Coordinates of C-alpha atoms in Angstrom, one line a residue:
T1 CA 184.6 176.3 -28.0
R2 CA 187.1 174.3 -25.9
T3 CA 190.7 173.7 -26.7
M4 CA 191.6 170.0 -26.9
A5 CA 195.3 170.5 -26.2
S6 CA 197.7 173.2 -25.2
R7 CA 201.4 173.5 -24.8
H8 CA 202.8 174.3 -21.4
S9 CA 206.0 173.9 -19.5
F10 CA 207.2 173.9 -15.9
E11 CA 210.2 176.2 -15.4
N12 CA 211.4 175.6 -18.9
S13 CA 210.9 171.8 -18.8
N14 CA 208.3 170.2 -21.2
E15 CA 208.2 167.2 -18.9
I16 CA 205.1 168.4 -17.0
G17 CA 204.3 164.8 -16.0
V18 CA 207.2 164.9 -13.6
F19 CA 205.7 167.9 -11.8
A20 CA 202.0 166.9 -11.9
Q21 CA 199.9 163.7 -11.2
L22 CA 196.6 163.7 -12.9
T23 CA 193.9 161.0 -12.5
N24 CA 190.2 161.1 -13.3
A25 CA 189.5 161.8 -9.6
Y26 CA 192.2 164.4 -8.5
C27 CA 195.3 166.3 -9.7
L28 CA 198.5 166.9 -7.7
V29 CA 200.6 169.8 -8.8
A30 CA 204.1 170.7 -7.6
I31 CA 204.2 173.5 -5.1
G32 CA 206.6 176.4 -5.7
G33 CA 206.3 176.6 -9.4
A34 CA 205.1 179.5 -11.5
E35 CA 201.5 180.5 -10.7
N36 CA 200.5 180.2 -14.3
F37 CA 201.4 176.4 -14.3
Y38 CA 199.1 175.8 -11.3
S39 CA 196.4 178.1 -12.7
L40 CA 196.3 176.1 -16.0
F41 CA 195.2 173.0 -14.0
E42 CA 193.0 175.0 -11.7
S43 CA 191.1 176.7 -14.6
E44 CA 190.6 173.5 -16.6
L45 CA 189.9 171.0 -13.8
S46 CA 188.8 172.5 -10.5
S47 CA 185.1 172.4 -11.4
E48 CA 185.4 168.6 -11.8
I49 CA 188.1 167.3 -9.5
P50 CA 190.3 168.7 -6.7
V51 CA 193.6 170.3 -7.8
I52 CA 196.1 170.2 -4.9
K53 CA 199.4 172.0 -4.6
A54 CA 201.9 169.6 -2.9
S55 CA 205.4 168.4 -2.5
L56 CA 206.7 164.9 -1.9
A57 CA 209.8 164.2 0.3
G58 CA 210.5 168.0 0.1
T59 CA 210.7 167.9 -3.7
R60 CA 208.5 169.1 -6.5
L61 CA 208.6 165.7 -8.3
V62 CA 205.0 164.8 -7.5
G63 CA 204.3 163.1 -10.8
R64 CA 207.5 161.1 -10.7
M65 CA 207.3 160.0 -7.1
S66 CA 203.7 158.9 -6.9
V67 CA 201.2 156.7 -8.7
G68 CA 197.5 156.8 -8.4
N69 CA 194.1 156.3 -9.9
K70 CA 190.4 157.1 -9.0
N71 CA 190.7 154.7 -6.0
G72 CA 193.9 155.7 -4.4
L73 CA 197.3 157.3 -4.3
L74 CA 200.6 155.5 -3.4
L75 CA 203.3 157.7 -2.1
P76 CA 207.0 157.0 -1.4
N77 CA 208.2 156.0 2.1
S78 CA 210.2 159.3 2.2
V79 CA 207.1 161.5 2.1
T80 CA 206.8 163.5 5.3
D81 CA 203.9 163.1 7.7
Q82 CA 202.9 166.7 7.1
E83 CA 202.9 166.3 3.3
M84 CA 200.8 163.1 3.6
L85 CA 198.3 164.7 5.9
H86 CA 197.9 167.7 3.6
I87 CA 197.2 165.4 0.6
R88 CA 194.9 163.1 2.5
N89 CA 192.9 166.1 3.9
S90 CA 192.6 167.6 0.4
L91 CA 191.4 164.5 -1.4
P92 CA 187.8 163.1 -1.2
D93 CA 187.4 160.5 1.6
E94 CA 186.9 157.6 -0.7
I95 CA 190.4 157.9 -2.1
V96 CA 192.9 155.8 -0.1
V97 CA 196.3 157.4 0.4
Q98 CA 199.1 155.1 1.4
R99 CA 202.9 155.1 1.8
T100 CA 205.0 152.3 0.2
H101 CA 207.0 150.3 2.7
E102 CA 209.6 149.2 0.1
R103 CA 213.1 150.7 0.2
L104 CA 213.5 150.1 -3.5
S105 CA 211.1 151.1 -6.2
G106 CA 210.9 150.9 -10.0

């Protein structure tokens, strides 16, 4: 039997959406957190979609600083080339990864 929901936190924060970006095609998880946070996503999702440890602009706020769906992922202009390359190489080829070119964002 599968569990429909479970309670987890990221370094004592219940706001896990700040530290993870989940779509129906991939999952980005903040790098540098507790291994059990990452392993939660890995154990539940890795058989269906890629689960990628990443940082954005040197931070762990991957859920807060990105937006995506099954077609693509939009990253902030402040993301480093190395971070973007890591994410792009880890995702399936059909998912478009782009930087925003706006200085201001919502």
